[in-house]
Each structure stands twice: as C-alpha cells, then as structure tokens.
Amino acid sequence: TTYTGPDGEENAVKEVTLENNLTGCVIGDKGSRVRDVRQSSGARIRIGEFDSAGPSERLITIEGTNVQCHLAEYMLQCCVQSFSGRPQGNKPPQNAPPRKKLKANHAPSGQDWDSAATQQPQQYW
C-alpha cells in the first residue's frame, strides 16, 4: 500500500531521542542497521554525539519527505524494540523541545523482564 496523501512528498525534518546505551541497537554491527534503514526508507539519518539531546541521550535527526521520515522512524523504533533486550524508561530531558523517544520493549505489568521473555505465549484459538 502506498501513501497518497497531499503532504507525503513534502520535505520534513524529525528529531527523536535515544538513550546513549541503546545506540548500538540502532547502529548495528559496523553500521549495518542504520545503513539498512537509510537505504530502505530513503531518509537521511544523523545520530548525534554522546549526550547530544541531554544527559544520557542522543539526538537522532531524520530528513526526507514526510513518508521517508515516518518510515525511518518506524524502522528505528523496530530496531530498538527488537535488539534492546531490556525495558526502557520514558523521561524527557528538562527544558528541551518536545521530541519522540525511541523506546525498548516493556515487560508485561507484574512480571520482571527475564520471566516475561521466557514465558510461553497464550493460545487464543
């Protein structure tokens, strides 16, 4: 399915934040993941330096059309969720402009992360 909305081809710049310790989830081995996201989405992606978005966070800048930016952001979020292996808080830096924060998977409430990962899925059929 292709997005055909009127603003899909307009140029856009998105800024998202990522905890420093999750940067490897996005970059991948020798830059392989971020390279794949760039190639697949067509967006330009810059990953800021250590603490570039505030204490313990990096700024990720995504540039391209609206469609490219949304696709790249989605793919980056998938990288964090798939490769982080631990829960992640969601605390915005003080006095910073509002940005989306890429987050790792959360364990279901009432369970610790390790037991949730090893638990068998429930069957609903």
C-alpha atoms as a PDB file:
ATOM      1  CA  THR A   1       0.000   0.000   0.000  1.00  0.00           C
ATOM      2  CA  THR A   2       1.355   3.400  -0.972  1.00  0.00           C
ATOM      3  CA  TYR A   3       0.518   6.587   0.901  1.00  0.00           C
ATOM      4  CA  THR A   4      -1.075   9.083  -1.476  1.00  0.00           C
ATOM      5  CA  GLY A   5      -1.883  11.929   0.920  1.00  0.00           C
ATOM      6  CA  PRO A   6      -1.215  15.527  -0.151  1.00  0.00           C
ATOM      7  CA  ASP A   7       1.686  16.034   2.279  1.00  0.00           C
ATOM      8  CA  GLY A   8       3.539  12.752   1.677  1.00  0.00           C
ATOM      9  CA  GLU A   9       6.151  14.267  -0.625  1.00  0.00           C
ATOM     10  CA  GLU A  10       6.729  17.464   1.372  1.00  0.00           C
ATOM     11  CA  ASN A  11      10.194  17.771   2.910  1.00  0.00           C
ATOM     12  CA  ALA A  12      10.378  17.155   6.619  1.00  0.00           C
ATOM     13  CA  VAL A  13      12.872  17.031   9.468  1.00  0.00           C
ATOM     14  CA  LYS A  14      12.097  14.876  12.523  1.00  0.00           C
ATOM     15  CA  GLU A  15      14.072  14.737  15.731  1.00  0.00           C
ATOM     16  CA  VAL A  16      13.870  11.781  18.106  1.00  0.00           C
ATOM     17  CA  THR A  17      15.904  10.891  21.162  1.00  0.00           C
ATOM     18  CA  LEU A  18      17.515   7.655  22.201  1.00  0.00           C
ATOM     19  CA  GLU A  19      19.297   6.677  25.400  1.00  0.00           C
ATOM     20  CA  ASN A  20      23.047   6.504  24.856  1.00  0.00           C
ATOM     21  CA  ASN A  21      23.187   2.866  25.939  1.00  0.00           C
ATOM     22  CA  LEU A  22      20.655   1.865  23.237  1.00  0.00           C
ATOM     23  CA  THR A  23      22.557   3.439  20.359  1.00  0.00           C
ATOM     24  CA  GLY A  24      24.044   0.100  19.321  1.00  0.00           C
ATOM     25  CA  CYS A  25      20.518  -1.231  18.719  1.00  0.00           C
ATOM     26  CA  VAL A  26      20.052   1.415  16.033  1.00  0.00           C
ATOM     27  CA  ILE A  27      23.558   1.487  14.561  1.00  0.00           C
ATOM     28  CA  GLY A  28      24.088  -2.290  14.401  1.00  0.00           C
ATOM     29  CA  ASP A  29      27.295  -4.172  13.651  1.00  0.00           C
ATOM     30  CA  LYS A  30      29.615  -1.770  11.777  1.00  0.00           C
ATOM     31  CA  GLY A  31      26.637   0.477  10.980  1.00  0.00           C
ATOM     32  CA  SER A  32      24.631  -2.250   9.232  1.00  0.00           C
ATOM     33  CA  ARG A  33      21.205  -1.477  10.773  1.00  0.00           C
ATOM     34  CA  VAL A  34      21.234   2.273  10.285  1.00  0.00           C
ATOM     35  CA  ARG A  35      22.576   1.741   6.748  1.00  0.00           C
ATOM     36  CA  ASP A  36      19.647  -0.614   6.014  1.00  0.00           C
ATOM     37  CA  VAL A  37      17.157   1.907   7.431  1.00  0.00           C
ATOM     38  CA  ARG A  38      18.657   4.685   5.304  1.00  0.00           C
ATOM     39  CA  GLN A  39      18.542   2.556   2.175  1.00  0.00           C
ATOM     40  CA  SER A  40      15.050   1.155   2.751  1.00  0.00           C
ATOM     41  CA  SER A  41      13.403   4.431   3.774  1.00  0.00           C
ATOM     42  CA  GLY A  42      15.336   6.833   1.564  1.00  0.00           C
ATOM     43  CA  ALA A  43      15.713   9.206   4.531  1.00  0.00           C
ATOM     44  CA  ARG A  44      18.929  10.856   5.687  1.00  0.00           C
ATOM     45  CA  ILE A  45      19.676   9.900   9.303  1.00  0.00           C
ATOM     46  CA  ARG A  46      22.204  11.582  11.593  1.00  0.00           C
ATOM     47  CA  ILE A  47      22.976  10.180  15.017  1.00  0.00           C
ATOM     48  CA  GLY A  48      24.242  12.840  17.404  1.00  0.00           C
ATOM     49  CA  GLU A  49      27.171  12.586  19.754  1.00  0.00           C
ATOM     50  CA  PHE A  50      27.013  11.204  23.291  1.00  0.00           C
ATOM     51  CA  ASP A  51      24.612  13.350  25.407  1.00  0.00           C
ATOM     52  CA  SER A  52      23.619  15.486  22.371  1.00  0.00           C
ATOM     53  CA  ALA A  53      19.946  15.509  23.468  1.00  0.00           C
ATOM     54  CA  GLY A  54      20.604  15.944  27.171  1.00  0.00           C
ATOM     55  CA  PRO A  55      22.005  13.790  29.937  1.00  0.00           C
ATOM     56  CA  SER A  56      22.324  10.155  28.788  1.00  0.00           C
ATOM     57  CA  GLU A  57      20.523  10.737  25.475  1.00  0.00           C
ATOM     58  CA  ARG A  58      21.452  11.151  21.829  1.00  0.00           C
ATOM     59  CA  LEU A  59      19.611  13.194  19.249  1.00  0.00           C
ATOM     60  CA  ILE A  60      18.706  11.420  16.018  1.00  0.00           C
ATOM     61  CA  THR A  61      17.775  13.710  13.115  1.00  0.00           C
ATOM     62  CA  ILE A  62      15.780  12.245  10.227  1.00  0.00           C
ATOM     63  CA  GLU A  63      15.416  14.213   6.975  1.00  0.00           C
ATOM     64  CA  GLY A  64      13.480  13.464   3.801  1.00  0.00           C
ATOM     65  CA  THR A  65       9.891  13.514   2.659  1.00  0.00           C
ATOM     66  CA  ASN A  66       7.163  13.002   5.252  1.00  0.00           C
ATOM     67  CA  VAL A  67       6.752   9.406   4.095  1.00  0.00           C
ATOM     68  CA  GLN A  68      10.509   8.724   4.270  1.00  0.00           C
ATOM     69  CA  CYS A  69      10.766  10.260   7.746  1.00  0.00           C
ATOM     70  CA  HIS A  70       7.826   8.308   9.146  1.00  0.00           C
ATOM     71  CA  LEU A  71       9.123   5.070   7.658  1.00  0.00           C
ATOM     72  CA  ALA A  72      12.635   5.657   9.018  1.00  0.00           C
ATOM     73  CA  GLU A  73      11.297   6.500  12.491  1.00  0.00           C
ATOM     74  CA  TYR A  74       9.193   3.348  12.484  1.00  0.00           C
ATOM     75  CA  MET A  75      12.149   1.215  11.382  1.00  0.00           C
ATOM     76  CA  LEU A  76      14.410   2.748  14.052  1.00  0.00           C
ATOM     77  CA  GLN A  77      11.760   2.046  16.701  1.00  0.00           C
ATOM     78  CA  CYS A  78      11.611  -1.565  15.498  1.00  0.00           C
ATOM     79  CA  CYS A  79      15.402  -1.833  15.825  1.00  0.00           C
ATOM     80  CA  VAL A  80      15.285  -0.621  19.433  1.00  0.00           C
ATOM     81  CA  GLN A  81      12.431  -2.948  20.354  1.00  0.00           C
ATOM     82  CA  SER A  82      13.933  -5.972  18.609  1.00  0.00           C
ATOM     83  CA  PHE A  83      17.519  -5.647  19.790  1.00  0.00           C
ATOM     84  CA  SER A  84      17.408  -3.899  23.171  1.00  0.00           C
ATOM     85  CA  GLY A  85      16.513  -6.892  25.344  1.00  0.00           C
ATOM     86  CA  ARG A  86      15.548  -4.728  28.328  1.00  0.00           C
ATOM     87  CA  PRO A  87      12.837  -2.294  29.439  1.00  0.00           C
ATOM     88  CA  GLN A  88      13.308   1.430  28.922  1.00  0.00           C
ATOM     89  CA  GLY A  89      12.005   4.465  30.809  1.00  0.00           C
ATOM     90  CA  ASN A  90      10.425   7.449  29.113  1.00  0.00           C
ATOM     91  CA  LYS A  91      11.686  10.592  30.837  1.00  0.00           C
ATOM     92  CA  PRO A  92      12.100  13.701  28.629  1.00  0.00           C
ATOM     93  CA  PRO A  93      15.096  15.961  29.297  1.00  0.00           C
ATOM     94  CA  GLN A  94      14.297  19.170  31.175  1.00  0.00           C
ATOM     95  CA  ASN A  95      13.980  22.409  29.156  1.00  0.00           C
ATOM     96  CA  ALA A  96      14.202  20.539  25.843  1.00  0.00           C
ATOM     97  CA  PRO A  97      11.850  20.847  22.871  1.00  0.00           C
ATOM     98  CA  PRO A  98       9.314  18.002  22.677  1.00  0.00           C
ATOM     99  CA  ARG A  99      10.590  15.021  20.698  1.00  0.00           C
ATOM    100  CA  LYS A 100       9.515  11.441  20.368  1.00  0.00           C
ATOM    101  CA  LYS A 101      11.623   8.996  22.287  1.00  0.00           C
ATOM    102  CA  LEU A 102      12.524   5.639  20.829  1.00  0.00           C
ATOM    103  CA  LYS A 103      11.704   3.045  23.474  1.00  0.00           C
ATOM    104  CA  ALA A 104      12.653  -0.533  24.162  1.00  0.00           C
ATOM    105  CA  ASN A 105      10.064  -3.252  24.833  1.00  0.00           C
ATOM    106  CA  HIS A 106       8.439  -3.254  28.258  1.00  0.00           C
ATOM    107  CA  ALA A 107       7.725  -6.368  30.303  1.00  0.00           C
ATOM    108  CA  PRO A 108       4.027  -7.009  30.989  1.00  0.00           C
ATOM    109  CA  SER A 109       2.978  -5.405  34.276  1.00  0.00           C
ATOM    110  CA  GLY A 110       3.663  -7.509  37.343  1.00  0.00           C
ATOM    111  CA  GLN A 111       6.450  -9.513  35.697  1.00  0.00           C
ATOM    112  CA  ASP A 112      10.155  -8.970  35.579  1.00  0.00           C
ATOM    113  CA  TRP A 113      11.817  -8.728  32.183  1.00  0.00           C
ATOM    114  CA  ASP A 114      13.559 -12.147  32.205  1.00  0.00           C
ATOM    115  CA  SER A 115      10.474 -14.159  33.167  1.00  0.00           C
ATOM    116  CA  ALA A 116       8.338 -12.349  30.561  1.00  0.00           C
ATOM    117  CA  ALA A 117      10.836 -13.237  27.820  1.00  0.00           C
ATOM    118  CA  THR A 118      10.877 -16.945  28.656  1.00  0.00           C
ATOM    119  CA  GLN A 119       7.144 -17.372  29.255  1.00  0.00           C
ATOM    120  CA  GLN A 120       5.173 -19.379  26.671  1.00  0.00           C
ATOM    121  CA  PRO A 121       2.611 -17.329  24.709  1.00  0.00           C
ATOM    122  CA  GLN A 122      -1.044 -17.916  25.460  1.00  0.00           C
ATOM    123  CA  GLN A 123      -3.190 -19.547  22.820  1.00  0.00           C
ATOM    124  CA  TYR A 124      -6.485 -17.833  21.949  1.00  0.00           C
ATOM    125  CA  TRP A 125      -7.987 -20.285  19.461  1.00  0.00           C
END
